[in-house]
Short mmCIF file of C-alpha atoms and ligand atoms in Angstrom, two decimals:
data_model
loop_
_atom_site.label_atom_id
_atom_site.label_comp_id
_atom_site.label_asym_id
_atom_site.label_seq_id
_atom_site.Cartn_x
_atom_site.Cartn_y
_atom_site.Cartn_z
CA MET A 18 11.33 19.21 43.06
CA SER A 19 13.32 16.52 41.11
CA SER A 20 14.92 17.66 37.49
CA PRO A 21 13.17 16.94 34.63
CA VAL A 22 13.45 13.74 33.27
CA ARG A 23 16.20 13.17 30.50
CA VAL A 24 16.56 10.04 29.07
CA ARG A 25 19.06 8.41 25.89
CA PHE A 26 19.45 5.91 23.40
CA ALA A 27 22.68 5.45 22.76
CA PRO A 28 23.38 3.24 19.91
CA SER A 29 26.84 1.83 18.32
CA PRO A 30 26.23 2.21 14.70
CA THR A 31 27.97 -1.15 14.36
CA GLY A 32 25.30 -3.48 13.36
CA TYR A 33 21.43 -2.96 12.25
CA LEU A 34 18.84 -2.14 15.04
CA HIS A 35 18.11 -5.02 16.61
CA VAL A 36 14.53 -5.59 18.52
CA GLY A 37 16.65 -5.38 21.43
CA GLY A 38 17.95 -2.07 20.70
CA ALA A 39 14.43 -0.92 19.42
CA ARG A 40 13.02 -1.78 22.76
CA THR A 41 15.60 0.30 24.94
CA ALA A 42 14.73 2.83 22.68
CA LEU A 43 11.05 2.55 22.66
CA PHE A 44 11.21 2.27 26.83
CA ASN A 45 13.30 5.50 27.07
CA TRP A 46 10.85 7.05 24.75
CA LEU A 47 7.64 6.16 26.45
CA TYR A 48 9.30 7.22 30.08
CA ALA A 49 10.62 10.96 28.54
CA ARG A 50 6.77 10.79 26.97
CA ALA A 51 5.45 9.38 30.31
CA HIS A 52 6.74 12.18 32.06
CA GLY A 53 6.92 15.18 29.90
CA GLY A 54 10.89 14.79 29.61
CA THR A 55 13.33 14.72 27.19
CA PHE A 56 14.29 11.74 24.92
CA VAL A 57 18.09 12.19 23.49
CA LEU A 58 19.64 10.06 20.56
CA ARG A 59 23.08 9.98 20.85
CA ILE A 60 25.23 8.07 18.24
CA GLU A 61 28.46 6.39 19.80
CA ASP A 62 30.58 5.75 16.97
CA THR A 63 34.11 6.09 18.73
CA ASP A 64 34.64 2.81 17.38
CA GLU A 65 35.63 3.69 13.84
CA ALA A 66 36.83 0.61 12.39
CA ARG A 67 33.03 -1.29 12.86
CA ASN A 68 31.13 1.99 12.47
CA THR A 69 29.09 1.89 9.32
CA ALA A 70 27.20 5.15 8.07
CA ALA A 71 24.48 2.68 6.77
CA ALA A 72 24.12 0.94 10.26
CA GLN A 73 23.92 4.47 11.18
CA ALA A 74 20.87 4.90 8.47
CA ALA A 75 19.28 1.98 9.70
CA ILE A 76 19.23 3.13 13.64
CA VAL A 77 17.74 6.44 12.57
CA ASP A 78 15.52 5.20 9.96
CA GLY A 79 14.20 2.00 12.23
CA LEU A 80 13.74 3.98 14.70
CA ARG A 81 11.53 6.68 12.69
CA TRP A 82 9.62 3.66 11.47
CA LEU A 83 8.74 2.64 14.60
CA GLY A 84 7.66 6.52 15.46
CA ILE A 85 10.18 6.81 17.79
CA ASP A 86 11.44 10.63 17.73
CA TRP A 87 13.90 12.16 19.73
CA ASP A 88 14.21 15.88 21.05
CA GLU A 89 17.62 16.09 21.06
CA GLY A 90 20.24 14.19 18.34
CA PRO A 91 21.05 13.68 14.74
CA GLU A 92 19.16 15.98 12.40
CA LYS A 93 17.62 17.65 15.02
CA ASP A 94 20.42 19.16 17.32
CA GLY A 95 19.97 20.68 20.55
CA PRO A 96 21.67 22.37 23.64
CA HIS A 97 24.11 19.32 24.28
CA ALA A 98 24.81 19.08 20.50
CA PRO A 99 26.88 17.40 18.75
CA TYR A 100 24.96 14.33 19.48
CA TYR A 101 28.04 12.00 17.84
CA GLN A 102 30.77 10.78 19.97
CA SER A 103 33.06 11.15 17.13
CA GLN A 104 32.48 14.87 17.25
CA ARG A 105 33.02 15.29 20.73
CA GLY A 106 36.73 14.72 21.55
CA ALA A 107 37.33 18.41 22.98
CA ILE A 108 34.99 17.43 25.71
CA TYR A 109 36.15 14.03 26.27
CA ASP A 110 39.86 15.77 26.66
CA ALA A 111 38.66 18.27 29.36
CA TYR A 112 36.75 15.65 31.21
CA PHE A 113 40.04 13.47 31.12
CA GLN A 114 42.18 16.34 32.29
CA LYS A 115 39.46 16.36 35.24
CA LEU A 116 40.24 12.95 36.28
CA VAL A 117 44.37 13.22 35.94
CA GLU A 118 44.31 16.61 38.10
CA ALA A 119 42.18 14.96 40.81
CA GLY A 120 44.53 11.88 40.90
CA HIS A 121 42.27 9.12 39.69
CA THR A 122 44.16 8.00 36.82
CA TYR A 123 47.56 6.44 36.17
CA THR A 124 49.77 5.66 33.03
CA GLU A 125 51.01 2.46 32.28
CA GLU A 126 54.39 1.94 30.36
CA ASN A 127 52.69 1.68 26.75
CA GLY A 128 50.91 4.84 27.42
CA ALA A 129 47.38 3.58 28.62
CA VAL A 130 45.95 5.52 31.11
CA ARG A 131 43.92 3.60 33.72
CA PHE A 132 41.18 4.94 36.18
CA ARG A 133 41.90 4.28 39.98
CA SER A 134 39.34 2.12 40.86
CA PRO A 135 37.97 2.50 44.71
CA LYS A 136 37.29 -1.53 44.59
CA GLU A 137 34.11 -1.32 46.81
CA ILE A 138 31.47 -3.26 46.86
CA LEU A 139 28.27 -1.03 45.47
CA ILE A 140 24.73 -1.20 46.12
CA LEU A 141 22.70 -0.21 43.11
CA PRO A 142 19.05 0.61 43.76
CA ASP A 143 17.88 -0.48 39.99
CA LYS A 144 14.32 0.46 39.27
CA ILE A 145 13.47 -2.69 37.81
CA CYS A 146 15.69 -5.02 39.41
CA GLY A 147 15.59 -3.58 42.56
CA ASP A 148 18.96 -3.72 44.76
CA ILE A 149 21.60 -5.04 42.66
CA LYS A 150 25.21 -5.92 44.42
CA ILE A 151 28.29 -5.23 42.02
CA ASP A 152 31.41 -6.51 43.69
CA ARG A 153 33.92 -4.64 42.34
CA THR A 154 36.56 -5.23 44.74
CA ALA A 155 38.52 -8.09 42.95
CA GLU A 156 38.22 -6.19 39.79
CA PRO A 157 41.10 -4.82 37.84
CA ASP A 158 41.26 -1.13 37.18
CA MET A 159 39.75 -0.13 33.70
CA THR A 160 41.46 1.35 30.79
CA ILE A 161 39.99 4.84 29.95
CA ARG A 162 42.30 6.22 27.41
CA ARG A 163 44.49 3.92 25.14
CA PRO A 164 47.82 4.70 23.81
CA ASP A 165 46.64 6.29 20.61
CA GLY A 166 44.29 8.82 22.78
CA SER A 167 40.91 7.39 22.01
CA TYR A 168 38.74 6.97 25.09
CA ILE A 169 37.26 3.85 26.18
CA PHE A 170 33.25 3.26 25.55
CA HIS A 171 32.62 3.51 29.48
CA PHE A 172 34.73 6.63 30.15
CA VAL A 173 32.59 8.60 27.01
CA ASN A 174 29.48 7.32 27.79
CA VAL A 175 29.89 8.70 31.25
CA VAL A 176 31.04 11.72 30.28
CA ASP A 177 28.29 12.00 27.98
CA ASP A 178 25.53 11.29 30.47
CA ILE A 179 27.29 14.07 32.65
CA GLU A 180 26.85 16.59 29.79
CA MET A 181 23.54 15.51 28.65
CA GLU A 182 22.42 16.14 32.28
CA ILE A 183 21.02 12.53 32.08
CA THR A 184 18.55 11.29 34.83
CA HIS A 185 17.62 8.16 34.02
CA VAL A 186 19.59 5.56 32.13
CA ILE A 187 17.23 2.49 30.82
CA ARG A 188 19.34 -0.08 29.37
CA GLY A 189 19.28 -3.91 28.84
CA GLU A 190 20.69 -5.88 31.88
CA ASP A 191 23.89 -6.99 29.75
CA HIS A 192 25.18 -3.58 31.17
CA ILE A 193 24.50 -4.40 34.91
CA PHE A 194 28.24 -5.12 35.16
CA ASN A 195 29.38 -1.85 33.06
CA THR A 196 27.13 0.24 35.36
CA GLY A 197 29.43 -0.89 38.17
CA LYS A 198 32.19 0.85 36.30
CA HIS A 199 30.26 3.74 35.47
CA ILE A 200 29.01 4.72 38.65
CA GLU A 201 32.63 4.58 39.71
CA LEU A 202 33.46 7.11 37.19
CA PHE A 203 30.57 9.30 38.01
CA GLN A 204 31.76 9.56 41.80
CA ALA A 205 35.43 10.18 40.77
CA PHE A 206 33.91 13.20 38.64
CA GLY A 207 31.94 14.53 42.19
CA VAL A 208 28.53 13.80 39.93
CA GLU A 209 25.26 12.02 41.53
CA PRO A 210 25.02 9.09 39.03
CA PRO A 211 21.52 8.56 37.42
CA ILE A 212 18.90 6.12 38.03
CA TYR A 213 19.67 2.99 36.79
CA ALA A 214 16.81 0.93 35.19
CA HIS A 215 17.79 -2.49 33.40
CA ILE A 216 15.64 -4.21 31.29
CA PRO A 217 15.77 -7.77 31.06
CA LEU A 218 16.98 -9.58 28.17
CA ILE A 219 14.92 -10.76 24.85
CA LEU A 220 16.08 -14.43 24.94
CA ASN A 221 14.85 -16.68 21.79
CA ALA A 222 12.31 -19.21 22.74
CA ASP A 223 14.74 -21.82 23.58
CA GLY A 224 16.36 -19.89 26.21
CA SER A 225 19.49 -18.95 23.94
CA LYS A 226 20.68 -15.45 23.50
CA MET A 227 19.07 -13.86 20.40
CA SER A 228 21.56 -13.14 17.51
CA LYS A 229 21.65 -10.92 14.70
CA ARG A 230 20.93 -13.94 12.39
CA ASP A 231 17.74 -15.09 14.23
CA GLN A 232 15.00 -14.29 11.50
CA GLY A 233 13.09 -11.05 13.24
CA ALA A 234 16.31 -9.93 14.82
CA ALA A 235 16.35 -6.80 12.97
CA VAL A 236 13.99 -4.08 12.59
CA GLY A 237 14.46 -3.97 9.40
CA TYR A 238 13.00 -7.64 8.66
CA TYR A 239 9.32 -5.88 9.66
CA GLN A 240 9.72 -3.22 7.32
CA GLU A 241 10.36 -5.48 4.41
CA GLN A 242 7.81 -7.65 5.42
CA ALA A 243 5.32 -4.83 5.58
CA PHE A 244 4.71 -5.17 9.10
CA LEU A 245 2.47 -2.03 10.45
CA PRO A 246 5.01 -0.14 12.68
CA GLU A 247 2.14 0.28 15.62
CA ALA A 248 2.19 -3.10 15.67
CA VAL A 249 5.70 -4.00 16.46
CA SER A 250 5.98 -1.37 18.44
CA ASN A 251 3.27 -3.12 20.43
CA TYR A 252 4.44 -6.05 20.04
CA LEU A 253 8.03 -4.64 21.46
CA CYS A 254 6.54 -3.43 24.74
CA LEU A 255 5.12 -6.69 25.36
CA LEU A 256 8.82 -7.85 25.77
CA GLY A 257 9.31 -6.52 29.25
CA TRP A 258 6.18 -4.58 29.85
CA SER A 259 2.79 -5.35 30.57
CA PRO A 260 -0.38 -3.70 31.41
CA LYS A 261 -1.13 -6.41 34.47
CA ASP A 262 -3.97 -7.48 33.08
CA ASP A 263 -5.01 -9.58 29.86
CA ARG A 264 -4.55 -6.98 27.43
CA GLU A 265 -1.61 -7.52 24.66
CA ILE A 266 -3.30 -5.65 21.76
CA LEU A 267 -2.15 -1.58 23.18
CA THR A 268 -1.13 1.13 20.99
CA VAL A 269 1.61 3.09 22.43
CA LYS A 270 -0.76 5.88 22.97
CA GLU A 271 -2.88 3.34 25.58
CA ILE A 272 0.86 2.14 26.97
CA LEU A 273 1.90 5.81 28.02
CA PRO A 274 -0.07 6.10 30.71
CA LEU A 275 0.46 2.80 31.89
CA PHE A 276 4.37 2.66 31.56
CA ARG A 277 5.54 2.52 34.96
CA TRP A 278 8.28 0.77 36.76
CA GLU A 279 5.80 -1.82 38.65
CA ASN A 280 4.75 -2.79 34.88
CA MET A 281 8.28 -3.73 34.16
CA GLY A 282 8.97 -7.50 33.45
CA HIS A 283 11.56 -9.13 36.13
CA SER A 284 12.45 -12.16 34.00
CA ASN A 285 13.81 -12.65 30.49
CA ALA A 286 11.07 -11.84 27.88
CA LYS A 287 10.91 -14.79 24.91
CA PHE A 288 11.19 -13.28 21.53
CA ASP A 289 8.13 -14.95 19.62
CA LEU A 290 8.08 -13.94 15.88
CA GLU A 291 4.57 -15.88 15.31
CA LYS A 292 3.30 -13.86 17.94
CA CYS A 293 4.55 -10.70 16.88
CA ARG A 294 2.96 -11.71 13.70
CA TRP A 295 -0.20 -12.18 15.14
CA VAL A 296 0.08 -8.86 17.06
CA ASN A 297 0.39 -7.58 13.49
CA ALA A 298 -2.82 -9.31 12.22
CA GLN A 299 -4.73 -7.82 14.97
CA TYR A 300 -3.51 -4.49 13.56
CA LEU A 301 -3.92 -5.13 10.05
CA ALA A 302 -7.40 -6.34 10.37
CA LYS A 303 -8.63 -2.94 11.59
CA LEU A 304 -6.64 -1.19 9.21
CA ASP A 305 -9.06 0.89 6.89
CA THR A 306 -8.96 0.27 3.17
CA PRO A 307 -6.91 2.70 1.50
CA SER A 308 -4.37 2.70 4.32
CA PHE A 309 -4.15 -1.54 3.59
CA ASP A 310 -4.11 -0.88 -0.06
CA HIS A 311 -1.20 1.49 0.33
CA LEU A 312 0.92 -0.96 2.29
CA ALA A 313 0.08 -3.64 -0.10
CA ILE A 314 0.99 -1.79 -3.26
CA ALA A 315 3.90 -0.72 -1.25
CA TRP A 316 4.96 -3.91 -0.54
CA LEU A 317 4.33 -5.39 -4.17
CA LEU A 318 6.19 -2.45 -5.90
CA ARG A 319 9.40 -3.67 -3.62
CA GLN A 320 9.46 -7.38 -5.01
CA THR A 321 10.66 -8.45 -8.20
CA SER A 322 9.02 -11.61 -8.83
CA ALA A 323 5.66 -11.68 -6.97
CA LEU A 324 4.44 -8.95 -9.29
CA PRO A 325 2.12 -9.87 -11.85
CA GLY A 326 2.22 -7.11 -15.28
CA THR A 327 -0.92 -5.54 -14.47
CA ASP A 328 -1.90 -2.06 -13.65
CA ASP A 329 -2.46 -0.63 -9.88
CA SER A 330 -6.07 -0.46 -10.42
CA ARG A 331 -6.61 -4.16 -11.32
CA LEU A 332 -4.33 -5.21 -8.27
CA VAL A 333 -6.35 -2.84 -5.86
CA GLY A 334 -9.36 -4.44 -7.29
CA ALA A 335 -8.06 -7.77 -6.05
CA LEU A 336 -7.05 -6.67 -2.98
CA PRO A 337 -10.29 -6.75 -1.11
CA LEU A 338 -10.47 -10.69 -2.42
CA ILE A 339 -7.14 -11.84 -0.77
CA ARG A 340 -7.66 -9.12 2.23
CA PRO A 341 -9.80 -11.91 4.53
CA LYS A 342 -7.67 -14.59 4.11
CA ILE A 343 -4.15 -13.40 4.98
CA LYS A 344 -2.58 -12.67 8.28
CA GLY A 345 0.77 -10.67 6.96
CA ILE A 346 1.14 -8.35 3.57
CA PRO A 347 3.66 -11.14 1.94
CA GLU A 348 1.08 -13.69 2.07
CA LEU A 349 -0.43 -11.66 -1.16
CA ALA A 350 2.16 -13.44 -2.85
CA GLU A 351 0.65 -16.85 -2.28
CA HIS A 352 -2.97 -15.46 -3.53
CA LEU A 353 -2.29 -13.28 -6.30
CA PRO A 354 -0.20 -15.89 -9.12
CA MET A 355 -3.83 -17.77 -9.11
CA LEU A 356 -5.71 -14.74 -9.77
CA PHE A 357 -3.61 -12.80 -12.48
CA ASP A 358 -1.91 -15.93 -13.98
CA GLY A 359 -4.48 -17.97 -16.38
CA ASN A 360 -1.51 -19.92 -17.73
CA ALA A 361 -0.50 -21.22 -14.26
CA PRO A 362 -0.62 -25.08 -14.44
CA ILE A 363 -3.09 -27.07 -12.05
CA ALA A 364 -1.43 -28.01 -8.95
CA GLU A 365 -0.83 -31.51 -8.57
CA ASP A 366 -3.08 -32.23 -5.28
CA ALA A 367 -5.63 -30.07 -7.09
CA ARG A 368 -5.28 -32.71 -9.87
CA ALA A 369 -5.40 -35.77 -7.66
CA LYS A 370 -8.45 -34.65 -5.84
CA LEU A 371 -10.68 -33.83 -8.85
CA ALA A 372 -9.31 -37.30 -10.81
CA ALA A 373 -11.09 -38.81 -7.53
CA GLN A 374 -14.76 -37.20 -8.56
CA PRO A 375 -17.25 -39.59 -10.65
CA ASP A 376 -18.44 -38.50 -13.81
CA LEU A 377 -15.83 -35.68 -14.18
CA ALA A 378 -15.54 -35.05 -17.81
CA ASN A 379 -19.49 -34.51 -18.26
CA ARG A 380 -19.66 -32.24 -14.98
CA LEU A 381 -16.95 -30.06 -16.51
CA ALA A 382 -18.56 -29.96 -19.88
CA THR A 383 -22.23 -29.33 -18.27
CA LEU A 384 -20.43 -26.42 -16.26
CA LEU A 385 -18.90 -24.77 -18.96
CA THR A 386 -22.19 -24.65 -21.19
CA HIS A 387 -24.08 -23.38 -18.46
CA LEU A 388 -21.35 -20.70 -17.92
CA GLU A 389 -20.83 -19.94 -21.32
CA GLU A 390 -24.73 -18.90 -21.33
CA ALA A 391 -24.75 -17.19 -18.31
CA PRO A 392 -26.80 -13.73 -18.49
CA SER A 393 -24.57 -12.21 -16.27
CA TRP A 394 -20.76 -12.53 -14.70
CA ALA A 395 -21.70 -11.17 -11.28
CA ALA A 396 -21.50 -13.51 -8.23
CA ASP A 397 -24.97 -14.22 -7.36
CA ALA A 398 -25.87 -14.63 -11.00
CA LEU A 399 -23.03 -17.24 -11.19
CA GLN A 400 -24.42 -18.73 -8.20
CA ALA A 401 -27.43 -19.35 -10.07
CA VAL A 402 -25.89 -20.44 -13.07
CA ILE A 403 -23.85 -23.34 -10.90
CA THR A 404 -27.32 -24.55 -8.76
CA ALA A 405 -28.89 -24.69 -12.67
CA ALA A 406 -25.91 -26.96 -13.99
CA ALA A 407 -25.59 -29.00 -10.76
CA GLY A 408 -29.85 -29.56 -11.20
CA ALA A 409 -29.08 -30.87 -15.04
CA LEU A 410 -26.23 -32.92 -13.37
CA GLY A 411 -28.68 -34.22 -10.57
CA ILE A 412 -26.02 -33.42 -7.96
CA LYS A 413 -25.76 -30.34 -5.40
CA PRO A 414 -24.50 -27.40 -6.17
CA GLY A 415 -21.54 -27.55 -3.67
CA ALA A 416 -20.24 -30.39 -5.25
CA LEU A 417 -19.33 -28.48 -8.42
CA MET A 418 -17.50 -25.53 -6.82
CA PHE A 419 -14.48 -27.43 -5.98
CA PRO A 420 -14.07 -28.61 -9.85
CA LEU A 421 -15.03 -24.69 -10.52
CA ARG A 422 -12.31 -23.59 -8.46
CA VAL A 423 -9.68 -26.12 -9.68
CA LEU A 424 -10.59 -24.80 -13.01
CA ALA A 425 -10.31 -21.06 -12.02
CA THR A 426 -7.47 -20.76 -10.02
CA GLY A 427 -5.71 -24.06 -10.73
CA GLN A 428 -5.68 -24.62 -6.79
CA THR A 429 -7.55 -26.37 -3.99
CA HIS A 430 -7.75 -23.35 -1.80
CA GLY A 431 -7.62 -19.73 -1.73
CA VAL A 432 -9.87 -16.45 -1.79
CA ASP A 433 -13.93 -16.49 -2.15
CA LEU A 434 -14.23 -18.21 -5.64
CA LEU A 435 -17.70 -16.64 -6.98
CA PRO A 436 -16.63 -12.76 -5.77
CA ALA A 437 -12.55 -13.69 -7.70
CA LEU A 438 -14.83 -14.71 -10.73
CA GLU A 439 -16.42 -11.64 -10.68
CA TRP A 440 -13.51 -9.59 -10.31
CA LEU A 441 -11.74 -11.66 -13.34
CA GLY A 442 -14.77 -10.69 -15.67
CA ARG A 443 -16.41 -13.02 -18.56
CA THR A 444 -13.96 -12.06 -21.30
CA GLU A 445 -10.76 -13.40 -19.06
CA ALA A 446 -12.64 -16.54 -17.09
CA LEU A 447 -13.76 -18.76 -19.51
CA PRO A 448 -11.08 -19.27 -21.60
CA ARG A 449 -8.96 -20.24 -18.55
CA LEU A 450 -11.87 -22.16 -17.29
CA ARG A 451 -11.87 -24.04 -21.24
CA ALA A 452 -8.31 -24.23 -21.02
CA ARG A 453 -7.95 -26.18 -17.80
CA ALA A 454 -10.88 -28.37 -18.14
CA ALA A 455 -8.87 -29.39 -21.50
CA ALA A 456 -6.25 -29.98 -19.67
CA LEU A 457 -8.02 -32.54 -16.90
CA THR A 458 -10.28 -34.08 -19.27
CA GLY A 459 -8.27 -34.20 -22.47
CA ALA A 460 -10.93 -32.36 -24.57
CA PRO A 461 -10.22 -29.87 -26.96
CA SER A 462 -10.35 -26.72 -25.46
N1 LIG B 21 27.02 2.26 22.94
C1 LIG B 21 25.85 1.53 24.05
C2 LIG B 21 25.45 0.35 23.27
O1 LIG B 21 25.02 0.22 22.51
C3 LIG B 21 25.60 2.13 24.90
C4 LIG B 21 24.70 1.67 26.19
C5 LIG B 21 24.18 2.51 26.82
O2 LIG B 21 22.96 2.52 26.84
O3 LIG B 21 24.59 2.92 27.94
O4 LIG B 21 25.87 -1.00 23.97
#
């Protein structure tokens, strides 16, 4: 019987949680959950100069946001604690002694200690990439301990994988060359290396390597932009995994039973933020109203400029009007001002389009007169009023809708007009309709 699955995500907290890292974490987590295994979070924080507490917080926070929980790791502990490499010095010293005593090392003049590489050609049976040949014959011996006594990444990474009884190492293809070094170390310790699965890289649409500066490269971006975490993990899974049918919208729960090596992609994945937005829109459309409202309000409260001076209940009332028009929460910012700001000036394109309409002043005046006398301000009553005004003018009711939209919002397009007017209410709507009509025709309001 094979030993129970133990996988890990081992980020170095030197920057933000990158989509590549998040995908690696997700794939490890999926593999653990699909096999009833254990998912370990190990913080590889040995590089004091480059590690920051903020980066570490962003990693933990980003993973939690994505719904990736760990069985062992920071704030959780477990049988192999501590899970911070910076606190595991004694373990590394002990393992280092083993290598020294077995004659696998030599010390340089400057005090650096190198590992005596067997210099062989390794064949790595990779679960995703198939057999990979790693030629180590011409490689220099790697340093494992610096003159100041600190250990090199390769050494501590392998020691921890041994100590934490990691059975599968699932990480980016950019580590393949490192894996050659790691296998040598495992062999020197007399330990069977774990099973390796290297995931193809995530590239930009133009084939270039993704950098931290690319929009959407950091998980924090999706948190800020109020994406749904389920949508982002769905999208991340599609970068390197597929259900092998046409489906693209799958929750992590649906992916779990289908998370097999055969379903992993072999070529580099193309990162496409628009596609991620589309996936998010699918999830957003299915969201229940209270959750949508909660997400929207939470996002609005984080904006300094987009929040029009109004109370939450009024905002919540406006959300059903806007919801059908938007694909992402930040688009709220485009729609809210025109609903809440009665003094917003008329947009240039709206003004130009209206100027082309015949008999404009008379039409606006007739429309306003009818609206002033509207028996009710409900959407269907307003429709009847518009029909009556159009009848008086001898034109089709549709011809009055665009002018009315401009009077109500100052814009050429936006949310459904009559429900918006109903939401606005007569006492707020009429003054802004009058004021904009006056601004358009020069008549006193
Ligand atoms: N700390 C390494 C990194 O972030 C870990 C690589 C690994 O998964 O072994 O690249």
